[in-house]
Amino acid sequence: MRTTVSGDLRPTLTHLRADGVSVLLEHGDDLLPIVRHWGAELGELSGEDLQAVALAAQLAHGDSPFDVADEVTVLPEHARAWIGRPGVEGSRQGRDWSPAFRTTAAPERQDGPDHQRVLTRAVDGAAYLSVVHELELHAGGLLRQRLTLTNDGQEGYAVGRIRLTLPVPERAGELLDFTGRHTMERIPQRQPFSAGVHSREVRTGRTGLDAVHLLCAGEPGFGFRHGQVWAVHLGWSGNQVSYAERLYNGARLLGAGELLEHGEVELGTGESLTTPWMYAAHGTGLDEVASRFHAFQRTQPHHPSRPRPVTLNNWEATYFDHSMPRLKELVDRASRVGAERFVLDDGWFGGRRDDTSSLGDWVVSAEVWPKGLGPLVDHVHARGMEFGLWVEPEMVSLDSDLARAHPEWLFSTGGRVGLASRQQHVLDLGHPGAYAHVRGQLLMLLRDYDIAYLKWDHNRYLNDAGHTPAGTPGVREHTLAAYRLMDELRSAAPGLEIESCAGGGGRVDLGVLERTDRVWASDCIDPLERQQIQRGTFLLVPPELVGTHIASGRSHTTGRRHDLDFRAATALWGHMGIEWDLTSCSEQELEQVATWVRLHREHRRLLHSGAVVNGDHHDDATWVHGVVAQDASEALFHVVSVGRPSTTGPHRVRLPALDPTQRYRVELLRPGQEPLVAGRGVVPWAVDGVVLPGRVLAEVGLPVQPMLPEHSQLWRVRRAGG
Ligand code: DGJ
């Protein structure tokens, strides 16, 4: 890690540098910062150089529609010749809707051990508004910024939008972002960065199964390993917008902000609103972008430091069947194959025997668990595992004691509770009574049982989410309350881990990840679908924070059948788990699962600390991804046949990110299988492995051992001795 600040700075220019990234900020003419450069590191620049770089960045303003250059700050202002989307939208009963902020002092530097920080204060005295802009460049090269807006006037200020932006150069001609749906999250979509606005808006109160995830602009055709890419992400779990905007003058911005409903926020005198962090990463290829997000998360104080316990979740094994003998047998088998945590999913509370009732009644069902959860928890502990429990604290069923006692705690507007979804509604955690109820019941559970982990689910979109009875919009308050509840539970039960699940991967963002320990990437664990889902999720979230489970032989969500080796090899990469009814497995299958769990545990340190890499391949039927140790001493690669190639093989796979000057031994790993014997259908190197320089592996690669479609193979790479 290297973070440096160039010396000899003139007051208006700040050059931040970290691990291959430069950010050049200009504070001129009392403006909020103009980002003169965000991208590849510019090296050591003297104060004089910096002034020259800033000068060279300025455009002629002959073509500007105004008599000034149409420059844009991090908070675009119409008052300053920006005719695109403004940074602040709001008004004081129709006035003060076009603020023009002027800085009040020189920018402040507030560097920390892992980051450089520039703080800028500005006011608009005529509109009675002031802002504080914070920008940080972290070790690892991740940039983030946020803004606090304060109402200095005597009358309320209704905030519509606050969007922060970053410029990208004209060569960023192509956009990539993500969409998706239940059981199919993180589907990439590409398009040219054309004039106008490409806007991705979330109005459903959670990040979304179709979340934008990362909004990237890059050199056309950019891939995992090539082409410069600039990417942004909003660290927020509620309504939001991410957008790319291109204007007549060639300016290209990436922007993001919370999406507030009309009347959602009115700042009283002296009141402030702070935006979520907008994160930004630049890199050569998407792998480098991802490495910056990973480096940031890995240095956060709450990032889990102990090995991620292999988890068995009973959901797809038993669904709502919580019969004790069956669960005990599942626990026994989980411990036999090497699981380290057992999670009891939905169905343990109130009258919840299916998904039609009882959300909100977070009390152990006496009908199903006459002696409470104690006997199961003890059994799990006796087998040397941790115990985890599923909850869905933000939800309420109409058929629940909670809804019957407090219908006024449900979100509603216009006298309607909104549309039902999965036969459930949303509890307004912004209501103090509702918040206290859920908090109290969850704390009681944490007090009564030794619970190491909560799987925090959120199975529906918010719709008509207004505070009852007034009906005023409540998503922002709810989102903040959900965060607060997670924070309070964690501080009341030190060591408690939380998983962010939302009908699969519907709440995967750096806001929720500030207080959770992993995300559930998808309800789909079909290993074929998981290739794309995990590849997309890993672009933002490091693998140790992404749940990846071994599926049943026949996928519950797609009906496809896959060999156990492909299912296990796909689950190997993240926070590994099992979501299969082990009580139905043969002895041989149990042995095979145990072998894969052992392999994961053996490589867990590498998998959860190394750099995630992906190959850019011409052959769409063969994908390769892997993890390379930060010192490039070892790596593990997964070569996956996602379809049938149109040409016969053998197809070559190039191995990226190794040290080109070192020699490596590459071996085909066949966990639990007989070694390959030379002969027909076997690529010769795969029999005993091969030693090659990193440069040859990256440039020439190795032929893939022929395999059937929807199968995969593991290649272990270690620096060769001597
Ligand atoms: C949706 C989750 O994504 C599943 O894993 C499971 O926990 C169910 N909810 C339980 O209702």
GROMACS .gro file of C-alpha atoms in nm, residues 114-386:
model
  273
  114ASP     CA    1  -0.564   0.468   0.573
  115HIS     CA    2  -0.697   0.762   0.380
  116GLN     CA    3  -0.649   1.117   0.262
  117ARG     CA    4  -0.945   1.345   0.320
  118VAL     CA    5  -1.041   1.684   0.183
  119LEU     CA    6  -1.323   1.875   0.341
  120THR     CA    7  -1.478   2.176   0.171
  121ARG     CA    8  -1.730   2.412   0.325
  122ALA     CA    9  -1.948   2.635   0.110
  123VAL     CA   10  -2.256   2.851   0.150
  124ASP     CA   11  -2.521   3.017  -0.056
  125GLY     CA   12  -2.603   3.323   0.152
  126ALA     CA   13  -2.895   3.420  -0.070
  127ALA     CA   14  -3.062   3.079  -0.049
  128TYR     CA   15  -2.972   3.035   0.320
  129LEU     CA   16  -2.812   2.698   0.254
  130SER     CA   17  -2.471   2.562   0.336
  131VAL     CA   18  -2.286   2.243   0.249
  132VAL     CA   19  -1.992   2.042   0.370
  133HIS     CA   20  -1.836   1.820   0.105
  134GLU     CA   21  -1.613   1.532   0.215
  135LEU     CA   22  -1.391   1.343  -0.026
  136GLU     CA   23  -1.161   1.059   0.073
  137LEU     CA   24  -0.907   0.856  -0.119
  138HIS     CA   25  -0.839   0.532   0.059
  139ALA     CA   26  -0.538   0.304   0.057
  140GLY     CA   27  -0.604   0.066  -0.229
  141GLY     CA   28  -0.728   0.352  -0.446
  142LEU     CA   29  -1.097   0.363  -0.358
  143LEU     CA   30  -1.244   0.711  -0.368
  144ARG     CA   31  -1.558   0.817  -0.186
  145GLN     CA   32  -1.748   1.139  -0.131
  146ARG     CA   33  -2.059   1.263   0.048
  147LEU     CA   34  -2.227   1.593   0.119
  148THR     CA   35  -2.410   1.746   0.413
  149LEU     CA   36  -2.668   2.011   0.331
  150THR     CA   37  -2.784   2.246   0.609
  151ASN     CA   38  -3.080   2.479   0.609
  152ASP     CA   39  -2.963   2.813   0.750
  153GLY     CA   40  -3.295   2.986   0.680
  154GLN     CA   41  -3.593   3.059   0.899
  155GLU     CA   42  -3.835   2.860   0.685
  156GLY     CA   43  -3.823   2.491   0.605
  157TYR     CA   44  -3.627   2.369   0.302
  158ALA     CA   45  -3.782   2.075   0.114
  159VAL     CA   46  -3.506   1.857  -0.029
  160GLY     CA   47  -3.582   1.680  -0.354
  161ARG     CA   48  -3.251   1.531  -0.462
  162ILE     CA   49  -2.885   1.559  -0.375
  163ARG     CA   50  -2.664   1.394  -0.635
  164LEU     CA   51  -2.287   1.397  -0.636
  165THR     CA   52  -2.090   1.341  -0.953
  166LEU     CA   53  -1.748   1.256  -1.089
  167PRO     CA   54  -1.625   1.332  -1.438
  168VAL     CA   55  -1.490   1.065  -1.671
  169PRO     CA   56  -1.289   1.135  -1.985
  170GLU     CA   57  -1.427   1.124  -2.338
  171ARG     CA   58  -1.260   0.792  -2.411
  172ALA     CA   59  -1.501   0.632  -2.164
  173GLY     CA   60  -1.733   0.554  -2.452
  174GLU     CA   61  -1.913   0.250  -2.318
  175LEU     CA   62  -2.134   0.194  -2.015
  176LEU     CA   63  -2.175  -0.124  -1.816
  177ASP     CA   64  -2.416  -0.173  -1.532
  178PHE     CA   65  -2.623  -0.457  -1.393
  179THR     CA   66  -2.982  -0.563  -1.368
  180GLY     CA   67  -3.153  -0.886  -1.264
  181ARG     CA   68  -3.447  -1.048  -1.098
  182HIS     CA   69  -3.523  -1.305  -0.831
  183THR     CA   70  -3.281  -1.599  -0.870
  184MET     CA   71  -3.091  -1.418  -1.146
  185GLU     CA   72  -2.908  -1.124  -0.997
  186ARG     CA   73  -2.622  -0.917  -1.150
  187ILE     CA   74  -2.696  -0.957  -1.518
  188PRO     CA   75  -2.455  -0.725  -1.701
  189GLN     CA   76  -2.579  -0.484  -1.968
  190ARG     CA   77  -2.363  -0.271  -2.195
  191GLN     CA   78  -2.441   0.025  -2.416
  192PRO     CA   79  -2.266   0.321  -2.572
  193PHE     CA   80  -2.223   0.627  -2.352
  194SER     CA   81  -2.447   0.839  -2.570
  195ALA     CA   82  -2.575   1.192  -2.521
  196GLY     CA   83  -2.838   1.237  -2.253
  197VAL     CA   84  -2.890   1.054  -1.927
  198HIS     CA   85  -2.875   0.683  -1.860
  199SER     CA   86  -3.047   0.668  -1.525
  200ARG     CA   87  -3.107   0.369  -1.298
  201GLU     CA   88  -3.364   0.449  -1.032
  202VAL     CA   89  -3.472   0.245  -0.733
  203ARG     CA   90  -3.814   0.328  -0.586
  204THR     CA   91  -3.875   0.002  -0.407
  205GLY     CA   92  -3.711   0.078  -0.075
  206ARG     CA   93  -3.423  -0.165  -0.106
  207THR     CA   94  -3.115  -0.196  -0.321
  208GLY     CA   95  -3.288  -0.447  -0.545
  209LEU     CA   96  -3.252  -0.780  -0.718
  210ASP     CA   97  -3.216  -0.565  -1.031
  211ALA     CA   98  -2.967  -0.331  -0.860
  212VAL     CA   99  -2.732  -0.124  -1.072
  213HIS     CA  100  -2.460  -0.265  -0.844
  214LEU     CA  101  -2.176  -0.084  -1.024
  215LEU     CA  102  -2.222   0.179  -1.290
  216CYS     CA  103  -1.910   0.167  -1.507
  217ALA     CA  104  -1.791   0.380  -1.795
  218GLY     CA  105  -1.489   0.260  -1.985
  219GLU     CA  106  -1.291   0.243  -2.302
  220PRO     CA  107  -1.510   0.059  -2.554
  221GLY     CA  108  -1.469  -0.315  -2.521
  222PHE     CA  109  -1.314  -0.297  -2.175
  223GLY     CA  110  -1.291  -0.632  -2.002
  224PHE     CA  111  -1.170  -0.779  -1.678
  225ARG     CA  112  -0.803  -0.726  -1.759
  226HIS     CA  113  -0.795  -0.450  -2.018
  227GLY     CA  114  -0.936  -0.108  -2.095
  228GLN     CA  115  -0.960   0.178  -1.851
  229VAL     CA  116  -1.277   0.173  -1.641
  230TRP     CA  117  -1.435   0.422  -1.403
  231ALA     CA  118  -1.704   0.282  -1.174
  232VAL     CA  119  -1.936   0.424  -0.909
  233HIS     CA  120  -2.154   0.267  -0.642
  234LEU     CA  121  -2.388   0.423  -0.386
  235GLY     CA  122  -2.352   0.287  -0.033
  236TRP     CA  123  -2.725   0.292   0.043
  237SER     CA  124  -3.002   0.036   0.084
  238GLY     CA  125  -3.306   0.257   0.019
  239ASN     CA  126  -3.439   0.449  -0.281
  240GLN     CA  127  -3.161   0.575  -0.501
  241VAL     CA  128  -3.045   0.681  -0.842
  242SER     CA  129  -2.721   0.616  -1.030
  243TYR     CA  130  -2.673   0.777  -1.367
  244ALA     CA  131  -2.437   0.856  -1.649
  245GLU     CA  132  -2.482   1.188  -1.822
  246ARG     CA  133  -2.325   1.321  -2.140
  247LEU     CA  134  -2.373   1.679  -2.255
  248TYR     CA  135  -2.337   1.871  -2.582
  249ASN     CA  136  -1.989   1.983  -2.481
  250GLY     CA  137  -1.852   1.632  -2.439
  251ALA     CA  138  -1.867   1.638  -2.061
  252ARG     CA  139  -1.936   1.294  -1.914
  253LEU     CA  140  -2.038   1.247  -1.554
  254LEU     CA  141  -2.118   0.953  -1.334
  255GLY     CA  142  -2.355   1.050  -1.056
  256ALA     CA  143  -2.545   0.896  -0.768
  257GLY     CA  144  -2.765   0.993  -0.479
  258GLU     CA  145  -3.057   0.901  -0.264
  259LEU     CA  146  -3.396   0.927  -0.429
  260LEU     CA  147  -3.633   1.112  -0.199
  261GLU     CA  148  -4.008   1.128  -0.248
  262HIS     CA  149  -4.190   1.460  -0.245
  263GLY     CA  150  -4.221   1.577   0.112
  264GLU     CA  151  -3.990   1.307   0.245
  265VAL     CA  152  -3.733   1.549   0.386
  266GLU     CA  153  -3.799   1.904   0.493
  267LEU     CA  154  -3.507   2.054   0.680
  268GLY     CA  155  -3.607   2.286   0.964
  269THR     CA  156  -3.387   2.576   1.068
  270GLY     CA  157  -3.036   2.449   1.139
  271GLU     CA  158  -3.122   2.093   1.031
  272SER     CA  159  -2.898   1.894   0.799
  273LEU     CA  160  -2.913   1.597   0.568
  274THR     CA  161  -2.605   1.389   0.493
  275THR     CA  162  -2.600   1.189   0.171
  276PRO     CA  163  -2.488   0.827   0.156
  277TRP     CA  164  -2.127   0.774   0.048
  278MET     CA  165  -2.080   0.760  -0.326
  279TYR     CA  166  -1.791   0.520  -0.392
  280ALA     CA  167  -1.575   0.531  -0.702
  281ALA     CA  168  -1.301   0.308  -0.839
  282HIS     CA  169  -1.081   0.342  -1.143
  283GLY     CA  170  -0.876   0.062  -1.291
  284THR     CA  171  -0.737  -0.106  -1.595
  285GLY     CA  172  -1.009  -0.364  -1.639
  286LEU     CA  173  -1.284  -0.462  -1.401
  287ASP     CA  174  -1.056  -0.680  -1.190
  288GLU     CA  175  -0.860  -0.375  -1.081
  289VAL     CA  176  -1.183  -0.187  -1.007
  290ALA     CA  177  -1.294  -0.481  -0.790
  291SER     CA  178  -0.957  -0.496  -0.615
  292ARG     CA  179  -1.007  -0.137  -0.494
  293PHE     CA  180  -1.349  -0.216  -0.347
  294HIS     CA  181  -1.208  -0.529  -0.185
  295ALA     CA  182  -0.904  -0.353  -0.041
  296PHE     CA  183  -1.129  -0.090   0.115
  297GLN     CA  184  -1.362  -0.343   0.276
  298ARG     CA  185  -1.076  -0.557   0.398
  299THR     CA  186  -0.930  -0.266   0.592
  300GLN     CA  187  -1.257  -0.171   0.763
  301PRO     CA  188  -1.248  -0.239   1.139
  302HIS     CA  189  -1.562  -0.454   1.129
  303HIS     CA  190  -1.436  -0.676   0.846
  304PRO     CA  191  -1.446  -1.031   0.986
  305SER     CA  192  -1.099  -1.136   1.089
  306ARG     CA  193  -1.161  -1.499   1.184
  307PRO     CA  194  -1.198  -1.771   0.919
  308ARG     CA  195  -1.546  -1.777   0.770
  309PRO     CA  196  -1.724  -2.078   0.921
  310VAL     CA  197  -1.856  -2.327   0.668
  311THR     CA  198  -2.232  -2.303   0.706
  312LEU     CA  199  -2.519  -2.544   0.668
  313ASN     CA  200  -2.850  -2.367   0.611
  314ASN     CA  201  -3.159  -2.585   0.641
  315TRP     CA  202  -3.380  -2.385   0.399
  316GLU     CA  203  -3.363  -2.596   0.086
  317ALA     CA  204  -3.316  -2.908   0.299
  318THR     CA  205  -3.635  -2.891   0.504
  319TYR     CA  206  -3.816  -2.562   0.425
  320PHE     CA  207  -4.087  -2.526   0.692
  321ASP     CA  208  -4.057  -2.882   0.821
  322HIS     CA  209  -3.894  -2.822   1.160
  323SER     CA  210  -3.929  -3.169   1.304
  324MET     CA  211  -3.663  -3.212   1.568
  325PRO     CA  212  -3.543  -3.564   1.470
  326ARG     CA  213  -3.496  -3.451   1.111
  327LEU     CA  214  -3.312  -3.133   1.207
  328LYS     CA  215  -3.092  -3.321   1.453
  329GLU     CA  216  -2.995  -3.568   1.184
  330LEU     CA  217  -2.917  -3.278   0.953
  331VAL     CA  218  -2.698  -3.122   1.223
  332ASP     CA  219  -2.517  -3.453   1.273
  333ARG     CA  220  -2.447  -3.487   0.906
  334ALA     CA  221  -2.345  -3.123   0.876
  335SER     CA  222  -2.086  -3.172   1.146
  336ARG     CA  223  -1.970  -3.495   0.984
  337VAL     CA  224  -1.888  -3.319   0.656
  338GLY     CA  225  -1.703  -3.040   0.838
  339ALA     CA  226  -1.962  -2.762   0.866
  340GLU     CA  227  -1.887  -2.510   1.138
  341ARG     CA  228  -2.218  -2.325   1.162
  342PHE     CA  229  -2.579  -2.441   1.146
  343VAL     CA  230  -2.848  -2.191   1.049
  344LEU     CA  231  -3.215  -2.248   1.124
  345ASP     CA  232  -3.410  -2.071   0.853
  346ASP     CA  233  -3.770  -1.948   0.834
  347GLY     CA  234  -4.048  -2.125   1.027
  348TRP     CA  235  -3.936  -2.136   1.391
  349PHE     CA  236  -4.157  -1.855   1.533
  350GLY     CA  237  -4.520  -1.770   1.608
  351GLY     CA  238  -4.767  -1.964   1.396
  352ARG     CA  239  -4.539  -1.972   1.094
  353ARG     CA  240  -4.586  -2.312   0.936
  354ASP     CA  241  -4.575  -2.169   0.585
  355ASP     CA  242  -4.511  -1.826   0.436
  356THR     CA  243  -4.859  -1.685   0.493
  357SER     CA  244  -4.838  -1.572   0.855
  358SER     CA  245  -4.665  -1.458   1.172
  359LEU     CA  246  -4.391  -1.221   1.052
  360GLY     CA  247  -4.353  -0.975   1.337
  361ASP     CA  248  -4.411  -1.234   1.611
  362TRP     CA  249  -4.047  -1.308   1.692
  363VAL     CA  250  -4.120  -1.556   1.967
  364VAL     CA  251  -4.026  -1.924   1.942
  365SER     CA  252  -4.326  -2.134   1.844
  366ALA     CA  253  -4.440  -2.344   2.140
  367GLU     CA  254  -4.625  -2.570   1.900
  368VAL     CA  255  -4.314  -2.674   1.707
  369TRP     CA  256  -4.057  -2.611   1.976
  370PRO     CA  257  -4.228  -2.703   2.307
  371LYS     CA  258  -3.895  -2.681   2.493
  372GLY     CA  259  -3.782  -2.373   2.303
  373LEU     CA  260  -3.484  -2.370   2.069
  374GLY     CA  261  -3.252  -2.474   2.355
  375PRO     CA  262  -3.236  -2.847   2.271
  376LEU     CA  263  -3.146  -2.775   1.907
  377VAL     CA  264  -2.895  -2.505   1.998
  378ASP     CA  265  -2.734  -2.741   2.249
  379HIS     CA  266  -2.721  -3.017   1.990
  380VAL     CA  267  -2.554  -2.784   1.740
  381HIS     CA  268  -2.300  -2.674   2.001
  382ALA     CA  269  -2.237  -3.031   2.109
  383ARG     CA  270  -2.137  -3.106   1.750
  384GLY     CA  271  -1.885  -2.821   1.763
  385MET     CA  272  -2.083  -2.578   1.548
  386GLU     CA  273  -2.217  -2.226   1.593
   0.00000   0.00000   0.00000
